[in-house]
Short mmCIF file of C-alpha atoms and ligand atoms in Angstrom, two decimals:
data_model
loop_
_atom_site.label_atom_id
_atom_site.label_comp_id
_atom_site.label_asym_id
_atom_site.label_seq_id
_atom_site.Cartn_x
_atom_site.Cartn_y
_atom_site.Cartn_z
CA UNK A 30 33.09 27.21 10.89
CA UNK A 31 32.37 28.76 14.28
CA UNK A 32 31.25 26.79 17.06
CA UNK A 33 27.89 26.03 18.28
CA UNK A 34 26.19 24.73 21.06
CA UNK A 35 23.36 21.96 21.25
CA UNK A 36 21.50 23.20 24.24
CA UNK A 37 18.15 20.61 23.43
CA UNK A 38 17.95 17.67 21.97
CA UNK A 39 13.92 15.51 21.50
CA UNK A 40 12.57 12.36 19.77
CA UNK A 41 10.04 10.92 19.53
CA UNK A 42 8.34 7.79 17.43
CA UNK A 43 5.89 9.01 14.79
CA UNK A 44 5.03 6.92 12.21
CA UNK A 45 6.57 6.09 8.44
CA UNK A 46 4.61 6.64 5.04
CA UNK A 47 3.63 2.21 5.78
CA UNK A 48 2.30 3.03 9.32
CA UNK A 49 5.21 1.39 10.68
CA UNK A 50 7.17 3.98 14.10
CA UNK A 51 9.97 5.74 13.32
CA UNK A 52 11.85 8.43 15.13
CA UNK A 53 11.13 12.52 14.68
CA UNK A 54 14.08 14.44 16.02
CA UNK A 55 14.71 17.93 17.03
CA UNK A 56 17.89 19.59 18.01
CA UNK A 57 18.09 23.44 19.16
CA UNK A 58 21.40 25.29 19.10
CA UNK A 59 22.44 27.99 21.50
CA UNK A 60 20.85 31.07 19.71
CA UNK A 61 18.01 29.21 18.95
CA UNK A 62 19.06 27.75 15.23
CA UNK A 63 16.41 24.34 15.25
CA UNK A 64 16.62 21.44 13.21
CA UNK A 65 14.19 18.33 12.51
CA UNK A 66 14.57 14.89 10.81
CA UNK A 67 12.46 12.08 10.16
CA UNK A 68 14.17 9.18 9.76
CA UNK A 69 13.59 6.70 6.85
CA UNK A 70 13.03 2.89 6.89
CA UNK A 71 13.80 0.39 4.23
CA UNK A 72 12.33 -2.87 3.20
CA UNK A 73 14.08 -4.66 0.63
CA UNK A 74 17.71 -3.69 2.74
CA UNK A 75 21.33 -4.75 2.85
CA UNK A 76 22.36 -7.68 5.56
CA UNK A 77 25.52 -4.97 5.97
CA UNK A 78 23.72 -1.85 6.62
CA UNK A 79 23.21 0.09 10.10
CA UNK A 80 21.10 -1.74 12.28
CA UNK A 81 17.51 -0.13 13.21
CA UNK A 82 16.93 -0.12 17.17
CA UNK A 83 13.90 -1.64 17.40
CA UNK A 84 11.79 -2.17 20.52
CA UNK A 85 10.90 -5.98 19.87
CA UNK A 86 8.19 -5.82 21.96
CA UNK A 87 5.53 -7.73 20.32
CA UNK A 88 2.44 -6.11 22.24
CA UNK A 89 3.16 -3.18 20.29
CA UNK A 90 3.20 -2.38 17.04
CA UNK A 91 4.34 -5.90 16.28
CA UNK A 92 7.96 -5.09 17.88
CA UNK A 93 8.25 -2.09 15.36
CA UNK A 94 8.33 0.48 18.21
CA UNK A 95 11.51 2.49 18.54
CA UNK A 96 11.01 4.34 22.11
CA UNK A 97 14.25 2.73 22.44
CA UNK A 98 15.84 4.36 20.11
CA UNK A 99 14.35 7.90 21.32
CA UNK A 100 15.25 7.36 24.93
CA UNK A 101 18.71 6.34 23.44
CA UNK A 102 18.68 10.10 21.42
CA UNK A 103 17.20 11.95 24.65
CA UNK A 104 19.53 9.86 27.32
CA UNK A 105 22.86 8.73 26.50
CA UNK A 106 23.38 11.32 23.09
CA UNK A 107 22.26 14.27 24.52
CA UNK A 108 24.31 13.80 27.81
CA UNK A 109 27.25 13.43 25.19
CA UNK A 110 26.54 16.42 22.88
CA UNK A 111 25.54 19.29 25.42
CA UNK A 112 28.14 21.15 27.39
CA UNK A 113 30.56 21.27 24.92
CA UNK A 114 31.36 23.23 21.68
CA UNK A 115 31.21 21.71 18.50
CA UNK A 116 33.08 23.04 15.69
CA UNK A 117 31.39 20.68 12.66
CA UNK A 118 28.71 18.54 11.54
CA UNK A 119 32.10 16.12 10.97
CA UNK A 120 33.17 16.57 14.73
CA UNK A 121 29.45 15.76 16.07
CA UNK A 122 29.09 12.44 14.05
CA UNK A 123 32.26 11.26 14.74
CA UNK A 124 31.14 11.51 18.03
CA UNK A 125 27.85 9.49 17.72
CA UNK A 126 30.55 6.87 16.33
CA UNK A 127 32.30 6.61 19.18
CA UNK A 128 29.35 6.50 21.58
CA UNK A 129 28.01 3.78 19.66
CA UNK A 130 31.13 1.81 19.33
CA UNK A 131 30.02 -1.02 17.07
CA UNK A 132 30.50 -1.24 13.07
CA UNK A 133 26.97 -1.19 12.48
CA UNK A 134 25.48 1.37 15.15
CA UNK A 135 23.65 -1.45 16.56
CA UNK A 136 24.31 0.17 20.32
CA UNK A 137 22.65 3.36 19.92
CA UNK A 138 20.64 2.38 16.40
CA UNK A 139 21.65 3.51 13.17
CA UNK A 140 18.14 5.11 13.17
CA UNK A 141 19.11 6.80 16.30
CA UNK A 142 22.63 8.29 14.79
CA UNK A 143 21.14 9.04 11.23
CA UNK A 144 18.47 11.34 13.44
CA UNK A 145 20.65 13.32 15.43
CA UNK A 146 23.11 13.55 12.37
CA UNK A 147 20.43 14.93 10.05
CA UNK A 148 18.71 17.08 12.41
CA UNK A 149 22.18 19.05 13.29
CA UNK A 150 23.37 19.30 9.74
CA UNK A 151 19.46 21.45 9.44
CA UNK A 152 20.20 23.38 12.31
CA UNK A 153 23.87 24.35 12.06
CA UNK A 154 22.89 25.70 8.11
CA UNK A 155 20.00 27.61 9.60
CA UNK A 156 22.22 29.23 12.39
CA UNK A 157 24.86 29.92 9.40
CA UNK A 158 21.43 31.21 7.46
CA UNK A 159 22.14 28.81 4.84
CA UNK A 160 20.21 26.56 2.67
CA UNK A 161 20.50 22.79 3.69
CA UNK A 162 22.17 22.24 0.43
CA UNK A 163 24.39 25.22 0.71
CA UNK A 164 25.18 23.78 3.72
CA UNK A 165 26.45 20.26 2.65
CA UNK A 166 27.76 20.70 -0.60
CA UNK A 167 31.70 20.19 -0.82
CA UNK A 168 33.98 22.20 -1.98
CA UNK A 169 35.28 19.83 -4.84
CA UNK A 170 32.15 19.70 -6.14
CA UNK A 171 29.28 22.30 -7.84
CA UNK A 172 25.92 21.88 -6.98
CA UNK A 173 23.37 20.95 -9.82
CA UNK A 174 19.96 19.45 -10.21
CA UNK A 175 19.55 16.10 -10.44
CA UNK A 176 17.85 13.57 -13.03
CA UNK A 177 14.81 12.46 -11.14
CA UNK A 178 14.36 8.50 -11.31
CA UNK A 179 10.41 8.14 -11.39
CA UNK A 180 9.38 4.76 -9.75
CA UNK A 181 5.97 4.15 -11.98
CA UNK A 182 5.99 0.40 -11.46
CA UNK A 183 6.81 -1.74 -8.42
CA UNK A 184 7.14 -4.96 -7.66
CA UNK A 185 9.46 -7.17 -5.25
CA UNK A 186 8.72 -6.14 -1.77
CA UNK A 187 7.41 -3.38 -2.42
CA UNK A 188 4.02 -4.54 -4.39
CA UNK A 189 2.23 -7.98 -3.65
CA UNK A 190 1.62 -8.30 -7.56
CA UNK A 191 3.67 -11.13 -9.13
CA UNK A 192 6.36 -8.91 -10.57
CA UNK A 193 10.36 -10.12 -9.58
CA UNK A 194 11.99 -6.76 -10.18
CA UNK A 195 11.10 -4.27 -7.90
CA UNK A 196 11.28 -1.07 -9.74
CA UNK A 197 10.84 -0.05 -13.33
CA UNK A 198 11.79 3.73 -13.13
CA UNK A 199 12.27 6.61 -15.82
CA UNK A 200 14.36 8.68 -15.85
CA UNK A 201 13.61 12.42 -17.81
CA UNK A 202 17.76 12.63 -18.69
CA UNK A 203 17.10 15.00 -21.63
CA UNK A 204 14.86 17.64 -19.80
CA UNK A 205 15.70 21.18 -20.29
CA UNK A 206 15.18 21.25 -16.79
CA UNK A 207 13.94 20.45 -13.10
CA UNK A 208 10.81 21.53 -13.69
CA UNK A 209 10.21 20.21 -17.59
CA UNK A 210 11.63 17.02 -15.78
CA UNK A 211 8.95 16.72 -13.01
CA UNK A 212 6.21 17.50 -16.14
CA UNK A 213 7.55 14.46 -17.76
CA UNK A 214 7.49 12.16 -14.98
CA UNK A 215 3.48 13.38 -13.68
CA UNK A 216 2.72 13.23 -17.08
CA UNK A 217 3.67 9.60 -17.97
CA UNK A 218 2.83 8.10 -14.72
CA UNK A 219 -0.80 9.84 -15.78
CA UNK A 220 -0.76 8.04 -19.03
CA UNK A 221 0.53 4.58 -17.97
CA UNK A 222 -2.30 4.54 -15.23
CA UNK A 223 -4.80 5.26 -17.80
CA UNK A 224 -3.36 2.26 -20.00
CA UNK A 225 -3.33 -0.07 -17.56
CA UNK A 226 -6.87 1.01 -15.98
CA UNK A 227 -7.98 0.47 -19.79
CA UNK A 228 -5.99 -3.02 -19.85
CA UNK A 229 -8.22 -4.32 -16.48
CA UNK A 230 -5.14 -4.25 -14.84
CA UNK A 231 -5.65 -3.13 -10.99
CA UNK A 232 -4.12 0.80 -10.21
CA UNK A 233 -2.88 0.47 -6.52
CA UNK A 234 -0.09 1.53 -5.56
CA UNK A 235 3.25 -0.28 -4.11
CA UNK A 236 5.38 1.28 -1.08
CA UNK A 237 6.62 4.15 -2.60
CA UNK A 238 3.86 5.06 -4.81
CA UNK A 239 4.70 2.83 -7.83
CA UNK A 240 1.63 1.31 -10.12
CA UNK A 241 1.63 -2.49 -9.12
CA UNK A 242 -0.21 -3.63 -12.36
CA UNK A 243 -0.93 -7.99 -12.85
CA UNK A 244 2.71 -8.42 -15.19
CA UNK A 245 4.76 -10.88 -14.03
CA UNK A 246 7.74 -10.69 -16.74
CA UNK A 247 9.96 -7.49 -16.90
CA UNK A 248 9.23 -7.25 -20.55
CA UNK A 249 5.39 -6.56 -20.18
CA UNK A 250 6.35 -3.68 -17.78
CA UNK A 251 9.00 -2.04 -20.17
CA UNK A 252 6.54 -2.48 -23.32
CA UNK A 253 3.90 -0.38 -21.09
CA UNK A 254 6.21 2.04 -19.99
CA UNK A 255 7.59 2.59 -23.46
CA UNK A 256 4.40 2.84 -24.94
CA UNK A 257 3.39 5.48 -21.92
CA UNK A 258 6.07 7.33 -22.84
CA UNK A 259 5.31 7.89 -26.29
CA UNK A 260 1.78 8.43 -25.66
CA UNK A 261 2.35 11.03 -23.39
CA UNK A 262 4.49 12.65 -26.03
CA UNK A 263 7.63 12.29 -25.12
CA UNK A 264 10.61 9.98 -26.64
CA UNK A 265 12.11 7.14 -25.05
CA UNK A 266 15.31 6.92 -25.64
CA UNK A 267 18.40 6.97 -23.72
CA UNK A 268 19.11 10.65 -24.24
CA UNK A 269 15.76 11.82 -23.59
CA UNK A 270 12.94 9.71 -21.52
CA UNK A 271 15.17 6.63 -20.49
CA UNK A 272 14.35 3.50 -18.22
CA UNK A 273 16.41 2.72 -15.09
CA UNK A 274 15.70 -0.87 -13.01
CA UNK A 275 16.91 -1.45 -9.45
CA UNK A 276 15.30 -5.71 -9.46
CA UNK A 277 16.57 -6.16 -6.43
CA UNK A 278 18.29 -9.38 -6.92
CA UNK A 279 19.39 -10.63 -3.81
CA UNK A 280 15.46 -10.79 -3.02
CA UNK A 281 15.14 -13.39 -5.69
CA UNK A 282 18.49 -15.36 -5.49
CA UNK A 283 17.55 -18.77 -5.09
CA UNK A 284 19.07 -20.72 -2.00
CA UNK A 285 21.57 -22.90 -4.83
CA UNK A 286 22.69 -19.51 -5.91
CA UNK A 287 20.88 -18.92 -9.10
CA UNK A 288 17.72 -16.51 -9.66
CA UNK A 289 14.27 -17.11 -10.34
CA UNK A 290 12.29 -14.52 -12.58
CA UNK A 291 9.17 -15.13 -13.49
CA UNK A 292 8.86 -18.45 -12.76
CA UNK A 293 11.73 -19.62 -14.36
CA UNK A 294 15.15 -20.37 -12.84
CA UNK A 295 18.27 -18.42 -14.62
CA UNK A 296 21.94 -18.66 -13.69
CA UNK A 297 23.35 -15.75 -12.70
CA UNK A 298 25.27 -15.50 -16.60
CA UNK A 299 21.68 -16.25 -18.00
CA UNK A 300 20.35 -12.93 -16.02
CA UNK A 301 23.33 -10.85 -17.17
CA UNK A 302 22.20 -12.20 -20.94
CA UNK A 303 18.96 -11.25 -19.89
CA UNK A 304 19.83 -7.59 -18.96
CA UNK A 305 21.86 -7.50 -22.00
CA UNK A 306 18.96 -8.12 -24.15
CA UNK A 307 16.36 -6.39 -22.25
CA UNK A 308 18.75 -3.31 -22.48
CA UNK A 309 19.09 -4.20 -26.48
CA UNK A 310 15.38 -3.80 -26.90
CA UNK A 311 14.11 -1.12 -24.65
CA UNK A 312 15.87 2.27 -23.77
CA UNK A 313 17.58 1.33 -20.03
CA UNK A 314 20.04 3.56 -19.05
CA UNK A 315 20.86 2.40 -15.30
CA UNK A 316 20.52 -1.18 -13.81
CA UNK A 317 20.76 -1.35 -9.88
CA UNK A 318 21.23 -4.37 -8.28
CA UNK A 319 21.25 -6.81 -10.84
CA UNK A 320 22.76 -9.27 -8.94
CA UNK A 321 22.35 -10.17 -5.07
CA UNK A 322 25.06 -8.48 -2.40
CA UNK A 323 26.59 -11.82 -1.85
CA UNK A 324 27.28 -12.73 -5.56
CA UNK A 325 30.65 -11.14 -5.98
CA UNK A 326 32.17 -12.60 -8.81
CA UNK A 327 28.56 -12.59 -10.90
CA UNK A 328 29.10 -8.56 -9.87
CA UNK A 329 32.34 -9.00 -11.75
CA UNK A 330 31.13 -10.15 -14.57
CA UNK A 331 28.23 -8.23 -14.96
CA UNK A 332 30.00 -5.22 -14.87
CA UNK A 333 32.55 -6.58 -17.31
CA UNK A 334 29.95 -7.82 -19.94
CA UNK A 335 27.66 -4.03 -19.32
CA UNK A 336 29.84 -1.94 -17.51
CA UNK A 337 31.00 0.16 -20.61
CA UNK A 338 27.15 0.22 -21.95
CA UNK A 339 24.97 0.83 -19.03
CA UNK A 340 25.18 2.58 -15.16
CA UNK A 341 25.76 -0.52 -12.86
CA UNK A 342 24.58 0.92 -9.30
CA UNK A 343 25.26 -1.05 -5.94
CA UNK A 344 22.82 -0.68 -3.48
CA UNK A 345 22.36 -3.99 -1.15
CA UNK A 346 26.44 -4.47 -2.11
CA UNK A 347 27.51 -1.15 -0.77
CA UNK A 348 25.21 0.31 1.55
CA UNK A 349 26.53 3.27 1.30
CA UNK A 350 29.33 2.07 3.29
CA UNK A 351 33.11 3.79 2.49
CA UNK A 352 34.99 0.45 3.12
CA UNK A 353 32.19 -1.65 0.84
CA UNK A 354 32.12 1.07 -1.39
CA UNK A 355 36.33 0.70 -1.42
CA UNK A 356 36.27 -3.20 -1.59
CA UNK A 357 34.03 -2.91 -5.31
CA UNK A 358 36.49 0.12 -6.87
CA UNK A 359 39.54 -2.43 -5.78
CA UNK A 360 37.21 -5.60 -6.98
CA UNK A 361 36.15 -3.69 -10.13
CA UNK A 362 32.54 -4.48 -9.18
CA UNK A 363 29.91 -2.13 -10.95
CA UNK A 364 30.01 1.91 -11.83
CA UNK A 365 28.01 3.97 -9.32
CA UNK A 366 26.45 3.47 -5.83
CA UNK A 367 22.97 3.81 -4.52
CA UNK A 368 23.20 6.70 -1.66
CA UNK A 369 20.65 6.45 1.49
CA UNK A 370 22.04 8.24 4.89
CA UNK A 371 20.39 5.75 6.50
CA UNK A 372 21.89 2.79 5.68
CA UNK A 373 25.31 4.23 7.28
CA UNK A 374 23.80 6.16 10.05
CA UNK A 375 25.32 9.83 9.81
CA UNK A 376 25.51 12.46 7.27
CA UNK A 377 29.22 12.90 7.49
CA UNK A 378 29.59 9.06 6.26
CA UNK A 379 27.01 9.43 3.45
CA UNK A 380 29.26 12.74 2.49
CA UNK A 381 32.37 10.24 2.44
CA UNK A 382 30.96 7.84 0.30
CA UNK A 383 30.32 9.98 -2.06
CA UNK A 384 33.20 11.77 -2.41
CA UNK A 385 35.20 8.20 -2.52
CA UNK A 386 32.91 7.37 -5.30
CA UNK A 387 33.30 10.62 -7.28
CA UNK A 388 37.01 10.37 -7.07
CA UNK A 389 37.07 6.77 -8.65
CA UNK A 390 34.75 8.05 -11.45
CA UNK A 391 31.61 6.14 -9.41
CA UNK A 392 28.34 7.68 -10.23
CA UNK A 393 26.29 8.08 -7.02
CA UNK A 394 22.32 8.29 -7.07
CA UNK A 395 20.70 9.43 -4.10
CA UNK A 396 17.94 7.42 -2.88
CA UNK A 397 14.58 7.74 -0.33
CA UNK A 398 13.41 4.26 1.06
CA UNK A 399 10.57 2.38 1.31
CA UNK A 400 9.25 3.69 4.30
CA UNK A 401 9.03 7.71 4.75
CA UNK A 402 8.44 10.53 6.35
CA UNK A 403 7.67 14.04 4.82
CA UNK A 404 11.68 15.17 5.54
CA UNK A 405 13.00 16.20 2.34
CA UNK A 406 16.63 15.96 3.26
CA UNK A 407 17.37 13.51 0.29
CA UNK A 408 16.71 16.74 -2.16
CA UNK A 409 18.95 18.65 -0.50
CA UNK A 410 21.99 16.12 -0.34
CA UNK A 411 21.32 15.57 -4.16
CA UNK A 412 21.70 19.07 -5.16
CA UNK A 413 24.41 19.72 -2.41
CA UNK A 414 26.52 16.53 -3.75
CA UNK A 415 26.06 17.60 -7.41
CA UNK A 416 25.78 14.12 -8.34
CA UNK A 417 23.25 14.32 -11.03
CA UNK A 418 20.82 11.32 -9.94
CA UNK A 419 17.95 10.85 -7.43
CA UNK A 420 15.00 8.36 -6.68
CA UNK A 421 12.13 9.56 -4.33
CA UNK A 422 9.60 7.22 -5.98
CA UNK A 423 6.54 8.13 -7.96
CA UNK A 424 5.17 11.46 -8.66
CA UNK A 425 2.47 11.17 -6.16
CA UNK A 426 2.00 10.33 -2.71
CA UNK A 427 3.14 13.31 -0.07
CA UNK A 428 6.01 11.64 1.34
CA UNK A 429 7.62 11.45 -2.36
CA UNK A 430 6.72 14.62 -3.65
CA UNK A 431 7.97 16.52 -0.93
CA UNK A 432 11.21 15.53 -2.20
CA UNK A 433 10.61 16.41 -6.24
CA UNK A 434 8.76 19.61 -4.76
CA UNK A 435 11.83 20.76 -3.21
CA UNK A 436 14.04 20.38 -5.57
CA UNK A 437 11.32 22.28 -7.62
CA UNK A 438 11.62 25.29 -5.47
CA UNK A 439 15.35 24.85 -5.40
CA UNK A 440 15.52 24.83 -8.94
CA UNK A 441 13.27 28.67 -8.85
CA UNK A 442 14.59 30.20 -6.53
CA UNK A 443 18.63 29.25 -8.35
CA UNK A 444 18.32 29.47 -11.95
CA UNK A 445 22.27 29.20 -12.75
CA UNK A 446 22.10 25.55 -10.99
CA UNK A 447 22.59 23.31 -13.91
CA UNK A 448 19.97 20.16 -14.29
CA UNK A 449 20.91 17.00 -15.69
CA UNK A 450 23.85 14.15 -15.29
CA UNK A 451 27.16 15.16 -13.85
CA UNK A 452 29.79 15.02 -16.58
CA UNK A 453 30.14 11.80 -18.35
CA UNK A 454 26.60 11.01 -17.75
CA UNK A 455 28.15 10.33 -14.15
CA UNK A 456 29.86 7.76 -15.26
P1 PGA B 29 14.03 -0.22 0.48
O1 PGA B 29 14.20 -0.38 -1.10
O2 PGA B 29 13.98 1.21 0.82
O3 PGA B 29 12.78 -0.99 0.77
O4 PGA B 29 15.24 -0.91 1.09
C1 PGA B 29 14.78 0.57 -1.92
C2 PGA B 29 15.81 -0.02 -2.82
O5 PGA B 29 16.06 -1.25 -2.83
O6 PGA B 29 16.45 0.73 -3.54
ZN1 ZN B 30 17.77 -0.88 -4.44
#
């Protein structure tokens, strides 16, 4: 790679898809290659993940502001980046590392670093003249589309309905491709609003564009979504229309260490069983964060009692972190990680994490958050990464369409990428 020159560097706070700031970068090369980022925000997140510079300044936006943050981006990082030739994306984050100096980017913000990061990886492939995706896939790997992970019901954080998990997804895995896939998913989440319109039950919407229907046990949700399936002709089963969960269990882990789900309190072996059986009667596929960050050894044996049957992601556990990531291949704790660049804070990290997964025989899924912005980054990191899996939420709402609608003109414009599960269903 040749070098290049950051000659400009702005932020500023815009808001997220909740109405909550977060930071729009730009970054101009010498030449005049530009790149932009919006940075994502999470709700249900990880006690271990990069810290969010936040203003804390209560008059506004109920401490939520990050001008921090962008002063951070247009002060100290600039004066570090300009004036000096860079000769990778690698070289420039490692940088932001050092500047910030902490484990968890709390100096300059992991919001701040993930920024910068993801606005220079945009510009550097469009003063190469390359896709995004182009840009950032590996060499050890090939490219392919992913297996879009439809969010059509939420609950958790991310709804205020009664509902303990917080997100019933499908996942199209036997598509003939992107496209067909995307058809599915708009299709179903059609039908299962209809249902549960028909049912009385109310159609809003959680954070990220999931139905938030009246259910409050995980088996009333997976009956509807089956049934949506098959009304909107497709089949659910594990090969072709199948069911992922990400319940979010360390929001429900009760303070003596067990878990409460729907109104009744379960030990952490009595929510494996659970799992087990749920996964007996109803096509699931993928279970993320079945157990909360800080329950280890129920980690352990969850992924001994489903680890051969079912894709065991970490999310809260891992945070996309290498050395967390590292820790559960040693511990033998679950089967794939959850990806978000923000929850490490640069690009180059996210990149590492998902190589150390792919050489353990991890899956990876690449995942939006909560809160968003219109940046459709995620799509090109799946595609680039060739892992095989992504979540952007529902089919609907701009912020997570933008994603499946890039990956949709991805998918036209390169034919010969394959769509579907890396090999071994990623496992
Ligand atoms: P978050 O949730 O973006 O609100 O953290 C997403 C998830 O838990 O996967
Ligand atoms: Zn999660």
């Amino acid at each position: 790679m040749c070098a290049f020159h950051i000659i400009d560097l702005g932020a500023m706070q815009i808001l997220d898809s909740r109405g909550r700031p977060t930071l729009s970068v730009t970054l101009t090369l010498a030449g005049g290659a530009t790149g932009w980022a919006g940075v994502p925000s999470g709700a249900s997140t990880g006690t271990k993940e990069a810290v969010e510079l936040r203003d804390g300044d209560t008059t506004r936006y109920d401490g939520a502001g990050v001008t921090r943050a962008a002063a951070r981006i247009t002060g100290s990082i600039f004066h570090r980046l300009k004036g000096r030739p860079w000769h990778s994306l690698a070289d420039v984050d490692q940088a932001l590392i050092e500047l910030d100096g902490t484990s968890d980017k709390s100096r300059l913000g992991g919001n701040a670093t993930v920024g910068v990061s993801m606005a220079t990886a945009r510009a550097v492939a469009s003063s190469h003249g390359q896709q995004l995706w182009e840009f950032l896939s590996p060499y050890t790997v090939r490219p392919r589309m992913p297996v879009p992970h439809f969010n059509l019901v939420s609950g958790g954080l991310h709804a205020s309905n009664q509902l303990d998990f917080q997100e019933f997804m499908i996942a199209p895995i036997g598509a003939p491709s992107m496209a067909e896939a995307v058809r599915a998913g708009a299709e179903i989440y059609a039908v299962l609003r209809r249902n549960l319109a028909a049912a009385g039950h109310p159609t809003g919407q959680g954070d990220d564009g999931g139905l938030a229907p009246d259910f409050t046990r995980p088996r009333e949700v997976l009956a509807a979504l089956v049934q949506a399936i098959d009304d909107a002709g497709y089949v659910p089963a594990r090969d072709q229309v199948a069911i992922a969960l990400d319940p979010a269990a360390s929001r429900f882990r009760r303070s003596d260490g067990d878990y409460q789900v729907a109104g009744e309190r379960l030990s952490g072996l009595e929510l494996i069983e659970l799992y087990a059986e749920l996964a007996d009667d109803y096509p699931i596929w993928s279970i993320e964060d079945g157990l909360a960050e800080d329950d280890l050894e129920g980690w352990r044996r969850l992924t001994d009692r489903l680890g051969e049957r079912l894709q065991l992601v970490g999310d809260d556990v891992f945070v996309t972190n290498p050395s967390l990531i590292g820790r559960g291949i040693a511990g033998e704790i679950a089967n794939a990680a959850l990806i978000k660049v923000n929850q490490v804070g640069t690009v180059t990290e996210t990149l590492q994490a998902m190589e150390l997964c792919r050489k353990h025989g991890y899956a990876r899924m690449v995942s939006h958050r909560s809160g968003e912005t219109v940046d459709d980054f995620i799509a090109e990191l799946a595609v680039a990464s060739g892992c095989g899996q992504i979540k952007a939420g529902a089919p609907a709402r701009g912020e997570r369409v933008i994603k499946y609608n890039r990956l949709l003109h991805i998918a036209s414009q390169r034919p010969d990428l394959p769509y579907g599960l890396a090999d071994g269903g990623g496992r």
